[in-house]
XYZ file of C-alpha atoms in Angstrom:
748
model
C 0.000 0.000 0.000
C 1.469 3.326 -1.042
C 1.548 5.706 1.878
C -0.369 8.921 1.846
C 0.774 12.265 3.110
C 2.395 12.277 6.514
C 2.874 16.009 6.633
C 4.881 17.705 9.324
C 3.647 19.758 12.225
C 2.302 23.031 11.138
C 2.592 26.204 12.961
C 2.656 25.787 16.702
C 6.115 24.276 16.687
C 7.594 25.523 13.494
C 7.104 29.142 14.280
C 7.662 29.045 18.013
C 9.372 26.069 19.584
C 12.092 25.523 17.005
C 12.235 29.047 15.684
C 11.494 28.252 12.057
C 10.327 31.781 11.672
C 8.068 33.548 9.275
C 6.781 37.070 9.724
C 3.086 36.499 9.344
C 0.098 38.748 9.011
C -3.553 38.040 8.353
C -6.680 36.405 9.471
C -7.276 36.797 13.167
C -5.694 40.112 13.708
C -5.503 41.572 17.151
C -9.080 40.611 17.789
C -8.498 37.365 19.641
C -10.155 38.502 22.791
C -7.213 40.571 23.933
C -8.061 43.688 25.888
C -6.951 46.844 24.149
C -6.187 45.094 20.910
C -5.343 47.355 18.031
C -7.622 48.125 15.106
C -10.536 46.247 16.598
C -10.493 43.414 14.135
C -8.418 44.822 11.368
C -4.662 44.430 11.463
C -4.633 42.543 8.195
C -1.450 42.348 6.129
C -1.823 39.795 3.394
C 1.057 37.977 1.807
C 1.305 37.000 -1.824
C -1.300 34.548 -3.008
C -0.635 32.325 -6.009
C -2.727 32.948 -9.085
C -5.833 30.813 -9.274
C -5.499 28.592 -12.295
C -8.456 26.235 -12.102
C -11.992 25.860 -10.921
C -11.044 23.091 -8.506
C -13.409 23.337 -5.589
C -12.313 22.940 -1.987
C -15.278 22.653 0.351
C -15.541 22.903 4.107
C -15.993 19.680 6.053
C -15.184 21.139 9.466
C -16.427 23.427 10.919
C -19.788 23.662 9.120
C -21.220 25.542 7.324
C -17.709 27.032 7.291
C -14.942 27.884 9.747
C -13.739 31.395 8.977
C -14.332 33.900 11.770
C -17.624 35.770 11.490
C -17.368 39.413 12.531
C -20.860 40.802 11.945
C -24.436 39.710 11.381
C -27.563 41.576 10.294
C -31.157 40.316 10.293
C -33.995 42.336 8.767
C -36.685 39.983 10.056
C -36.810 36.680 11.903
C -36.016 34.717 8.744
C -33.633 36.766 6.607
C -30.113 37.393 7.787
C -26.549 37.791 6.550
C -23.244 37.168 8.319
C -19.803 38.263 7.099
C -16.244 37.452 8.065
C -12.765 36.285 7.181
C -11.538 35.722 3.648
C -14.522 37.544 2.157
C -17.015 35.142 3.717
C -20.710 35.955 3.301
C -23.383 33.608 4.651
C -27.100 33.990 3.956
C -30.146 32.461 5.594
C -33.800 32.811 4.596
C -35.184 30.457 7.237
C -33.965 31.921 10.501
C -30.662 30.125 10.333
C -31.888 26.570 9.964
C -29.795 26.584 6.811
C -26.974 28.911 5.782
C -25.708 29.336 2.222
C -22.227 30.567 1.347
C -22.538 33.448 -1.121
C -19.860 34.609 -3.552
C -18.455 37.923 -2.374
C -15.865 38.311 -5.115
C -13.166 39.202 -2.591
C -10.802 37.500 -0.162
C -10.563 40.636 1.977
C -11.888 40.175 5.488
C -15.350 41.669 5.948
C -15.995 43.345 9.304
C -19.406 44.985 8.986
C -22.766 44.406 7.325
C -26.043 46.333 7.215
C -29.321 45.624 5.418
C -32.093 48.173 4.957
C -34.516 45.480 3.787
C -34.455 41.900 2.535
C -32.806 42.843 -0.748
C -30.637 45.901 -0.136
C -27.479 45.515 1.902
C -23.833 46.544 2.196
C -20.748 44.851 3.624
C -17.432 46.541 4.423
C -13.964 45.335 5.271
C -10.218 45.354 4.828
C -8.472 47.676 2.376
C -11.510 49.914 2.021
C -13.698 47.128 0.685
C -17.363 47.971 0.159
C -19.750 45.451 -1.371
C -23.378 46.083 -2.293
C -26.317 43.816 -3.075
C -29.800 44.700 -4.291
C -31.014 41.109 -4.605
C -30.483 39.712 -1.141
C -26.926 38.640 -1.836
C -27.435 36.616 -4.974
C -24.953 39.049 -6.449
C -22.504 41.315 -4.618
C -20.942 44.252 -6.458
C -17.804 46.076 -5.381
C -18.126 49.826 -4.846
C -15.418 52.481 -4.891
C -14.707 53.636 -1.354
C -11.812 55.980 -2.098
C -9.790 54.644 0.837
C -7.421 51.795 1.590
C -8.127 51.982 5.320
C -9.973 48.998 6.730
C -13.667 49.709 7.218
C -14.849 48.199 10.495
C -18.536 49.092 10.669
C -21.428 50.170 8.473
C -24.974 51.372 9.128
C -27.762 52.133 6.646
C -30.870 53.972 7.825
C -32.655 53.246 4.539
C -31.729 51.959 1.086
C -30.019 55.235 0.170
C -28.404 56.695 3.301
C -25.494 54.888 4.868
C -22.222 55.486 6.727
C -19.089 53.353 7.051
C -16.350 53.860 9.646
C -12.892 52.441 10.101
C -9.196 52.820 10.613
C -7.568 56.150 11.391
C -10.876 57.898 12.011
C -12.245 57.148 8.553
C -15.889 58.006 7.922
C -17.537 57.556 4.522
C -21.073 58.638 3.650
C -23.446 57.783 0.826
C -26.865 59.182 -0.007
C -27.409 57.098 -3.140
C -27.023 53.516 -1.970
C -23.268 53.535 -2.388
C -23.030 54.707 -5.964
C -20.930 57.478 -4.449
C -19.092 57.495 -1.124
C -17.846 60.799 0.313
C -15.272 61.169 3.073
C -16.318 63.042 6.216
C -14.237 64.668 8.952
C -14.444 62.620 12.133
C -12.162 64.731 14.304
C -10.078 61.729 15.393
C -7.274 59.620 13.992
C -8.144 56.684 16.224
C -9.920 53.720 14.726
C -13.692 53.975 14.626
C -14.874 50.492 15.443
C -18.657 50.625 15.107
C -21.428 52.960 13.998
C -25.202 53.105 14.494
C -27.686 55.338 12.640
C -31.380 55.408 13.529
C -32.389 57.662 10.641
C -30.673 59.553 7.859
C -29.400 62.246 10.240
C -28.712 60.783 13.682
C -25.732 58.528 14.164
C -23.048 57.581 16.705
C -19.614 55.993 16.285
C -17.281 54.597 18.953
C -13.522 54.244 19.179
C -10.536 53.620 21.421
C -9.941 55.409 24.736
C -13.676 55.870 25.285
C -14.012 58.157 22.273
C -17.625 58.631 21.136
C -18.617 60.945 18.298
C -22.130 61.991 17.309
C -23.850 63.568 14.319
C -27.362 64.968 13.972
C -26.965 66.158 10.382
C -25.990 63.031 8.482
C -22.313 63.448 9.221
C -21.840 66.980 7.969
C -20.607 67.588 11.512
C -19.331 65.024 13.994
C -19.109 66.148 17.630
C -17.095 64.470 20.373
C -19.049 63.375 23.452
C -17.898 62.761 27.004
C -18.089 59.043 27.671
C -16.641 59.011 31.170
C -14.294 56.134 30.347
C -10.947 55.514 28.655
C -11.859 51.934 27.810
C -11.698 50.892 24.176
C -15.219 50.698 22.743
C -16.132 48.243 19.984
C -19.914 48.020 19.728
C -22.793 50.498 19.674
C -26.556 50.206 19.186
C -29.198 52.953 19.104
C -32.924 52.273 18.828
C -33.903 55.909 18.345
C -32.189 59.282 18.389
C -31.949 59.260 22.187
C -31.505 55.715 23.469
C -28.224 53.951 22.853
C -25.671 51.565 24.366
C -21.929 51.168 23.754
C -19.760 48.218 24.862
C -16.057 47.443 24.988
C -13.050 46.168 26.892
C -13.206 44.901 30.442
C -16.963 44.423 30.341
C -17.566 48.139 29.777
C -21.176 49.088 29.087
C -22.245 52.711 28.625
C -25.826 53.931 28.288
C -27.444 57.176 27.124
C -31.088 58.226 27.063
C -30.490 61.703 25.652
C -28.528 61.150 22.476
C -25.179 61.033 24.227
C -25.384 64.293 26.129
C -24.770 62.034 29.105
C -23.295 58.560 29.101
C -23.704 56.422 32.228
C -21.511 53.450 33.099
C -23.597 50.337 33.771
C -22.626 47.276 35.796
C -22.119 44.413 33.356
C -21.094 41.825 35.944
C -18.186 40.720 33.772
C -14.644 41.738 32.904
C -14.830 39.918 29.587
C -14.186 41.916 26.456
C -17.515 42.856 24.857
C -17.434 43.137 21.061
C -21.030 43.616 19.950
C -24.426 44.809 21.144
C -27.952 44.840 19.734
C -31.074 46.553 21.108
C -34.532 46.191 19.560
C -36.172 48.837 21.747
C -35.181 51.064 24.642
C -35.350 48.163 27.119
C -34.354 44.898 25.430
C -30.743 44.374 24.463
C -27.984 41.759 24.207
C -24.201 42.111 24.338
C -21.677 39.456 23.303
C -17.965 38.966 23.802
C -14.966 36.869 24.752
C -15.260 33.220 25.677
C -18.863 32.934 24.539
C -20.032 35.715 26.862
C -23.674 36.756 26.386
C -25.346 39.395 28.542
C -29.027 40.327 28.436
C -31.090 43.233 29.726
C -34.841 43.814 29.666
C -34.789 47.162 31.466
C -32.452 49.340 29.461
C -29.336 48.043 31.165
C -30.240 48.755 34.768
C -29.589 45.050 35.182
C -27.537 42.807 32.923
C -27.869 39.029 33.282
C -25.367 36.477 32.009
C -26.777 33.839 29.678
C -25.428 30.378 28.837
C -24.174 30.433 25.269
C -22.984 26.837 25.153
C -19.670 27.872 23.593
C -16.304 29.180 24.699
C -15.628 30.683 21.281
C -15.458 34.469 21.211
C -18.670 36.072 19.932
C -18.257 39.274 17.941
C -21.510 40.174 16.219
C -25.125 40.047 17.347
C -28.449 41.003 15.753
C -31.961 40.877 17.214
C -35.098 41.612 15.192
C -37.422 41.680 18.193
C -37.167 41.097 21.924
C -37.143 37.326 21.458
C -35.361 36.372 18.233
C -31.662 36.971 17.727
C -28.427 35.587 16.310
C -24.830 35.837 17.507
C -21.716 34.997 15.489
C -18.011 34.692 16.177
C -14.785 32.769 15.889
C -14.458 29.526 13.931
C -17.725 30.202 12.123
C -19.769 30.042 15.321
C -23.482 30.811 14.839
C -25.926 30.817 17.751
C -29.666 31.515 17.609
C -32.332 32.178 20.204
C -36.095 32.396 19.853
C -36.789 33.207 23.498
C -34.682 36.210 24.325
C -31.649 34.143 25.148
C -33.191 31.839 27.721
C -31.708 29.176 25.471
C -29.199 29.495 22.644
C -28.998 26.856 19.917
C -25.924 26.334 17.778
C -26.558 26.566 14.049
C -22.940 25.702 13.277
C -21.145 22.505 14.214
C -17.573 21.333 14.569
C -15.864 18.115 15.576
C -13.106 20.400 16.851
C -11.953 23.997 16.538
C -8.464 23.167 17.775
C -5.601 23.271 15.313
C -5.197 20.178 13.158
C -1.576 19.468 12.328
C -1.570 16.432 10.046
C -3.828 14.066 8.116
C -3.430 10.618 6.569
C -5.832 8.881 4.155
C -5.393 5.282 3.040
C -8.201 5.389 0.492
C -10.761 7.926 -0.704
C -13.001 7.310 2.305
C -10.783 6.407 5.238
C -8.673 9.033 6.943
C -7.388 10.335 10.274
C -6.458 13.866 11.356
C -4.537 14.823 14.510
C -3.766 18.030 16.327
C -4.122 20.298 19.318
C -4.613 18.851 22.793
C -4.370 15.231 21.675
C -7.207 15.582 19.170
C -7.762 12.652 16.837
C -10.559 12.723 14.250
C -11.574 9.819 12.025
C -13.712 9.507 8.894
C -14.812 6.434 6.971
C -17.018 8.268 4.464
C -14.647 10.680 2.782
C -15.068 13.328 5.436
C -18.833 13.706 5.326
C -18.645 12.822 9.002
C -15.632 13.264 11.271
C -15.754 11.486 14.622
C -13.531 12.293 17.584
C -11.524 9.380 18.957
C -10.050 8.997 22.425
C -6.300 9.557 22.297
C -5.616 9.348 26.003
C -3.350 12.403 25.915
C -3.623 16.176 25.992
C -0.266 16.622 24.284
C -0.425 18.129 20.813
C -0.181 15.492 18.085
C 1.833 16.708 15.130
C 2.233 13.797 12.736
C 0.227 10.742 11.713
C 0.839 7.833 9.350
C -1.508 4.996 8.411
C -0.430 2.111 6.177
C -3.929 0.647 5.912
C -7.352 1.312 7.363
C -6.425 -0.239 10.713
C -2.733 0.338 11.412
C -1.605 3.844 12.254
C 0.774 5.842 14.443
C 0.581 9.418 15.738
C 3.409 11.426 17.320
C 3.648 14.726 19.153
C 4.856 16.798 22.063
C 7.257 15.437 24.672
C 8.044 12.282 22.732
C 4.413 11.169 22.556
C 3.786 8.127 20.358
C 0.356 6.518 20.017
C -0.476 3.356 18.079
C -3.700 1.812 16.805
C -4.318 -1.518 15.083
C -8.093 -1.179 14.863
C -8.627 2.067 12.973
C -8.412 4.217 16.071
C -11.042 2.559 18.202
C -8.188 2.114 20.628
C -5.006 4.183 20.778
C -2.188 2.768 22.886
C 0.767 4.863 24.115
C 4.218 3.598 23.204
C 7.541 4.323 24.873
C 9.626 6.599 22.652
C 12.567 6.904 25.019
C 12.700 10.672 24.538
C 10.970 13.788 25.783
C 11.870 15.707 22.643
C 8.905 16.863 20.583
C 8.248 14.578 17.625
C 7.022 16.361 14.523
C 6.443 13.704 11.920
C 6.210 9.967 11.383
C 6.272 7.667 8.360
C 5.570 3.955 8.172
C 6.492 1.904 5.109
C 4.391 -1.026 6.328
C 2.656 -2.043 9.527
C 5.972 -2.791 11.262
C 8.636 -0.462 9.885
C 8.390 3.188 10.858
C 10.446 6.296 11.603
C 9.633 9.344 13.749
C 11.578 12.622 13.728
C 11.740 15.770 15.777
C 13.574 18.262 17.939
C 17.392 18.489 17.992
C 17.831 16.077 15.115
C 15.856 13.287 16.783
C 15.291 10.175 14.668
C 13.558 7.133 16.143
C 13.115 3.778 14.407
C 10.867 0.752 14.917
C 10.752 -2.582 13.086
C 8.001 -4.114 15.231
C 5.110 -1.695 14.903
C 6.362 0.502 17.697
C 6.694 -2.068 20.457
C 10.271 -0.863 20.628
C 11.686 2.406 19.346
C 15.437 2.871 18.877
C 17.273 6.174 18.570
C 19.320 6.667 15.424
C 22.169 9.111 14.834
C 21.162 11.904 12.481
C 24.464 13.753 12.754
C 22.662 17.071 13.286
C 21.056 19.116 16.030
C 18.861 20.924 13.516
C 15.170 20.201 13.958
C 13.969 17.442 11.665
C 10.436 18.232 10.629
C 9.419 15.915 7.789
C 10.040 12.242 6.991
C 8.991 9.849 4.242
C 9.870 6.198 3.606
C 9.034 4.369 0.388
C 10.035 0.964 1.781
C 11.511 -0.437 4.964
C 15.016 0.700 4.045
C 14.722 3.811 1.912
C 13.745 7.128 3.412
C 14.381 10.883 3.471
C 14.078 13.468 6.219
C 14.039 17.271 5.942
C 14.234 20.123 8.420
C 15.702 23.407 9.560
C 18.162 25.398 7.435
C 17.488 23.274 4.354
C 18.759 20.008 5.835
C 18.042 16.830 3.863
C 19.237 13.394 5.014
C 18.853 10.089 3.164
C 19.063 6.443 4.196
C 19.009 3.254 2.160
C 19.595 0.886 5.083
C 16.678 1.605 7.381
C 18.417 4.482 9.105
C 21.576 2.748 10.227
C 23.299 5.443 8.222
C 21.922 8.865 7.374
C 23.735 10.712 4.586
C 23.430 14.496 4.098
C 22.241 15.682 0.687
C 22.722 19.095 -0.906
C 19.400 20.904 -0.933
C 20.799 24.122 -2.374
C 18.925 26.217 0.188
C 19.147 27.362 3.779
C 15.409 27.873 3.950
C 13.621 25.622 6.406
C 12.091 22.549 4.781
C 8.890 21.377 6.402
C 7.668 18.315 4.543
C 8.745 15.713 2.011
C 6.912 13.155 -0.120
C 8.210 10.405 -2.430
C 6.145 8.532 -5.008
C 8.901 5.956 -5.577
C 12.467 5.397 -4.424
C 13.837 8.101 -6.707
C 11.087 10.668 -7.195
C 10.350 13.068 -4.390
C 9.316 16.616 -3.495
C 10.193 18.753 -0.476
C 8.486 22.020 0.520
C 9.208 24.798 2.982
C 9.674 28.472 3.711
C 9.016 31.247 1.209
C 7.176 28.961 -1.206
C 10.195 26.693 -1.603
C 9.584 23.513 -3.620
C 12.448 21.116 -4.400
C 12.214 18.100 -6.710
C 14.448 15.062 -7.152
C 14.257 12.231 -9.667
C 17.433 10.444 -8.561
C 16.828 9.733 -4.916
C 18.135 13.086 -3.806
C 21.514 13.084 -5.495
C 20.222 16.264 -7.101
C 17.467 18.554 -5.842
C 16.087 21.104 -8.298
C 14.096 24.182 -7.270
C 10.631 24.550 -8.795
C 8.514 27.698 -9.051
C 5.541 27.464 -6.707
C 4.041 30.835 -7.640
C 3.863 31.882 -3.989
C 6.188 33.302 -1.367
C 4.154 31.845 1.495
C 5.391 29.098 3.780
C 4.434 25.654 2.458
C 3.864 23.190 5.270
C 2.530 20.004 3.710
C 2.792 18.104 0.441
C 1.120 14.994 -0.967
C 1.311 13.263 -4.357
C -1.245 10.801 -5.707
C 1.263 9.655 -8.341
C 4.455 10.943 -9.919
C 2.608 13.740 -11.709
C -0.269 14.795 -9.494
C 0.673 16.644 -6.325
C -0.610 19.314 -3.936
C 1.148 21.545 -1.403
C -0.535 23.625 1.311
C 0.598 26.315 3.703
C 0.194 29.730 5.279
C -2.856 31.930 4.621
C -4.809 29.037 3.136
C -2.333 28.647 0.301
C -2.918 25.647 -1.953
C -0.819 24.969 -5.055
C -1.274 22.001 -7.325
C 0.562 20.272 -10.167
C -0.341 17.571 -12.687
C 3.035 17.383 -14.401
C 5.370 16.493 -11.584
C 5.909 20.094 -10.565
C 6.970 21.623 -13.850
C 3.972 23.866 -13.327
C 2.330 24.654 -10.001
C -1.066 26.375 -10.116
C -2.726 28.179 -7.227
C -6.178 27.119 -6.081
C -8.831 28.866 -4.033
C -9.016 27.292 -0.591
C -11.833 29.455 0.790
C -9.866 30.425 3.899
C -6.814 32.374 4.937
C -6.167 30.138 7.928
C -2.832 28.336 7.969
C -3.040 24.886 6.421
C -0.709 22.353 7.985
C -1.173 19.001 6.283
C -2.602 17.446 3.142
C -3.314 13.915 1.982
C -4.462 12.670 -1.417
C -5.754 9.115 -1.645
C -5.933 9.334 -5.431
C -5.824 11.994 -8.136
C -9.284 13.340 -7.384
C -9.755 12.926 -3.639
C -7.770 15.117 -1.282
C -8.050 16.576 2.204
C -6.237 19.523 3.804
C -6.240 20.420 7.504
C -5.124 23.379 9.572
C -5.858 26.073 12.113
C -9.239 26.257 13.857
C -10.090 22.643 13.105
C -10.119 23.427 9.402
C -10.811 20.445 7.177
C -11.149 21.099 3.455
C -11.962 18.500 0.821
C -11.700 18.318 -2.945
C -13.101 15.606 -5.147
C -12.022 17.137 -8.451
C -9.080 16.376 -10.677
C -5.991 18.544 -10.704
C -5.824 21.548 -13.062
C -4.525 21.413 -16.585
C -1.107 23.094 -16.625
C -0.224 25.921 -18.959
C 3.240 25.928 -20.541
C 3.919 29.410 -19.211
C 2.133 30.325 -15.982
C 0.351 33.649 -16.235
C -1.082 36.192 -13.832
C 1.312 35.071 -11.116
C 1.954 37.981 -8.773
C 5.441 38.980 -7.849
C 6.078 37.455 -4.439
C 5.733 39.904 -1.606
C 9.169 40.387 0.001
C 9.291 38.302 3.156
C 11.332 39.099 6.213
C 14.652 37.328 6.642
C 14.142 34.313 8.894
C 14.828 34.983 12.546
C 14.773 32.632 15.528
C 11.356 33.907 16.621
C 7.928 34.762 15.230
C 7.621 38.528 14.844
C 4.439 40.534 14.646
C 4.083 43.179 11.963
C 3.238 46.556 13.504
C 0.834 49.064 12.078
C 2.394 52.575 12.283
C 0.423 55.154 14.228
C 0.571 58.937 14.238
C 2.316 59.041 17.635
C 5.746 58.422 16.091
C 6.530 55.570 18.493
C 7.125 52.405 16.480
C 7.006 49.091 18.344
C 8.091 45.631 17.236
C 7.834 42.386 19.165
C 8.970 38.805 18.912
C 8.300 35.636 20.863
C 10.638 32.900 22.004
C 10.811 30.202 24.647
C 13.281 30.226 27.501
C 13.483 26.818 29.190
C 10.107 26.146 27.603
C 8.475 29.301 28.962
C 6.948 31.964 26.743
C 9.061 35.110 26.549
C 8.413 38.245 24.494
C 11.101 40.730 23.446
C 9.916 44.256 22.674
C 11.838 47.065 21.015
C 10.738 50.569 20.075
C 11.894 53.868 18.672
C 10.445 57.382 18.727
C 9.626 57.729 22.442
C 11.026 60.936 23.975
C 10.052 60.631 27.640
C 12.459 59.429 30.322
C 10.157 56.507 31.150
C 7.658 54.426 29.220
C 4.615 52.365 30.195
C 4.427 48.807 28.896
C 0.918 47.483 28.227
C 0.014 43.850 27.664
C -3.550 43.067 26.547
C -4.633 46.564 27.575
C -3.181 46.298 31.086
C -0.201 48.273 32.383
C 2.424 45.693 33.361
C 5.515 47.870 33.899
C 6.914 51.388 33.868
C 10.557 51.290 32.835
C 13.338 53.603 31.662
C 13.093 54.502 27.987
C 15.898 52.171 26.902
C 14.198 51.065 23.701
C 13.912 47.420 24.784
C 11.967 45.335 27.275
C 11.629 41.594 27.882
C 8.360 40.208 29.211
C 8.863 36.806 30.845
C 5.399 35.297 30.990
C 6.205 32.003 32.703
C 3.677 30.153 30.550
C 4.778 26.898 28.961
C 2.159 25.593 26.570
C -1.001 26.516 24.809
C -2.311 28.535 21.943
C -1.714 32.070 23.228
C -1.580 35.612 21.880
C -0.428 38.770 23.617
C -0.969 42.324 22.399
C 1.515 45.012 23.446
C 1.849 48.753 23.201
C 4.344 51.225 24.618
C 3.333 54.718 25.797
C 5.329 57.623 27.094
C 4.800 57.313 30.847
C 1.483 58.622 32.181
C 0.390 59.825 28.723
C -1.672 58.557 25.824
C 1.185 59.139 23.387
C 1.434 55.493 22.453
C 2.962 53.221 19.864
C 1.221 50.960 17.429
C 0.138 47.665 18.937
C 1.784 44.368 18.055
C 0.420 40.916 18.676
C 2.847 38.095 19.379
C 1.491 34.596 19.169
C 2.493 31.232 20.488
C 0.545 28.807 18.320
C -2.596 29.482 16.334
C -3.389 31.468 13.216
C -1.315 34.029 11.402
C -1.449 37.616 12.553
């Protein structure tokens, strides 16, 4: 039985633990529930995406109906609603959410706001000044000219003609003709405007950072600052008439006005959770949503807020009620919740076998496959992914590699030398003794007995008895070994950090270095026979050999993104996946690689093709994508391939990309592990004060001399964590941009 893809660990290890670094920017932004996060939801910096060269369709299998984050939702009645989110996602329901249909938005830009004036007429806004308009309920969406490249974070239409959009750097745009023309207005602030609410063509309110609230009573001809009484960052606002409105934000902040904002009163929310969205249907009945599945409800205008059970720990970002009883909330990982009784009970309209990161996948035929990942997750399908069932792994350690030789016999490896074995298709997983505590990142079995696992500090382990005993082999390197593939019991290749490639023809008794021709990190390798193989890695690197690795030749992938997994169905038909949902495919052995539309900008970590037509890719947020179509027809000369975006020189740590702010203080940050504990190094320029305040997740953690550097030792060992930092001149609001440093999880 020819082995399927046994792709390497994706992003938790490669970008953090072993320092295979890529400067990443994209999908989840600073939004991930971190107090004081910059730009609300919109620090999006996309990398180069390969040109789409075929109509090959990748469809979501987990989560369902899809897994991209949903940032906003708008219902015009109890049946008709629209939700928008990452990667240009637009979902439509006409039956109150019993069924949701993915609509074609025509963009991959993240959408942050949506507003419908009636069932047919609606607008969505998002990254890079994106504005989309529909007049047929979303059957077709048409791009409109916004005149800005700033991210638009909120939109509100009072009727089919009059609407306002707000966003980064104090941007306000106004239309009086349904978006045929958008005109910039003066907001009076350069801080991000995160949400806006109009009750009629004239009266509207927008909210921002530092408790900033601005108000107009003349359709935006003049915007006037109001006194909020707080410095908390505000992210949601809802008015039911010109006088009655509520704003929500960080630390459980809830503000209320009954006189159009002349006075804002702080209300007791009963939570310190970050609140992202709020919806009122009348002066009394309202719902706020936020971090960790937080839902708060009031029936008396906010005099009392009551926590409701959402049934999820996923962050909720958008909420829309059409009357006091019926409402919908949306959030991370495609979460959709609905209530028909004012929140007494919330019912999930989305489903997921897991929303934890999936790191590898192995199919033995078109129907039978296993995926592994975060927290010891193991998922199994026997029907081509129509249903994925969670199996009991017996561990909470991340599993990073998996290899099945047939439907029954498989091995998974992961953190701290974890090795698990099944001989019954995963009904039972049995731990095996690896003899090491080093993280293991990949595994490859040539048959039920002969297998090899690889990992940290050049670790290579070998078994010839199905894992009953594992023996350490000498790799001759301390570089991390990340990918492994064996074509038979004796012949195998491993790849890893700094372009290392090692080859054995005697079952690993001897490992011989091969010249890769690169110092870029290689993350995965796949052979279709003893001689023919492909390795992939950083910066879109693809290497091909037809002589068992005596010579490796670079191929053009058409992307500069990190490629993390590769799988070939035969010598000609292969697929590689990686950062930002990148998928590239070949049908001529790699002479031509053609980009395909994945439908997500989440990192993809592993891929497995059982045959030419049937393939599965897995990644961040429990993403499982499936294609059942043949590979694209190559063109002799690839066209429309964008010039790769320059990528930062690899460094030992993942580094967040800052967004410059008018203050002149520019902050950068990078993460590393010291004795396994998360540590963040900050550096900045442009601060003039003698001392600076260091903020983490919106909280002041230190006041230090203005030396230009600071190290934050967090003391945390594991997990999928993100921290957002800013630096301010001491005791002032003259602050830097914010940077988010992650340990595991999606790109920034």
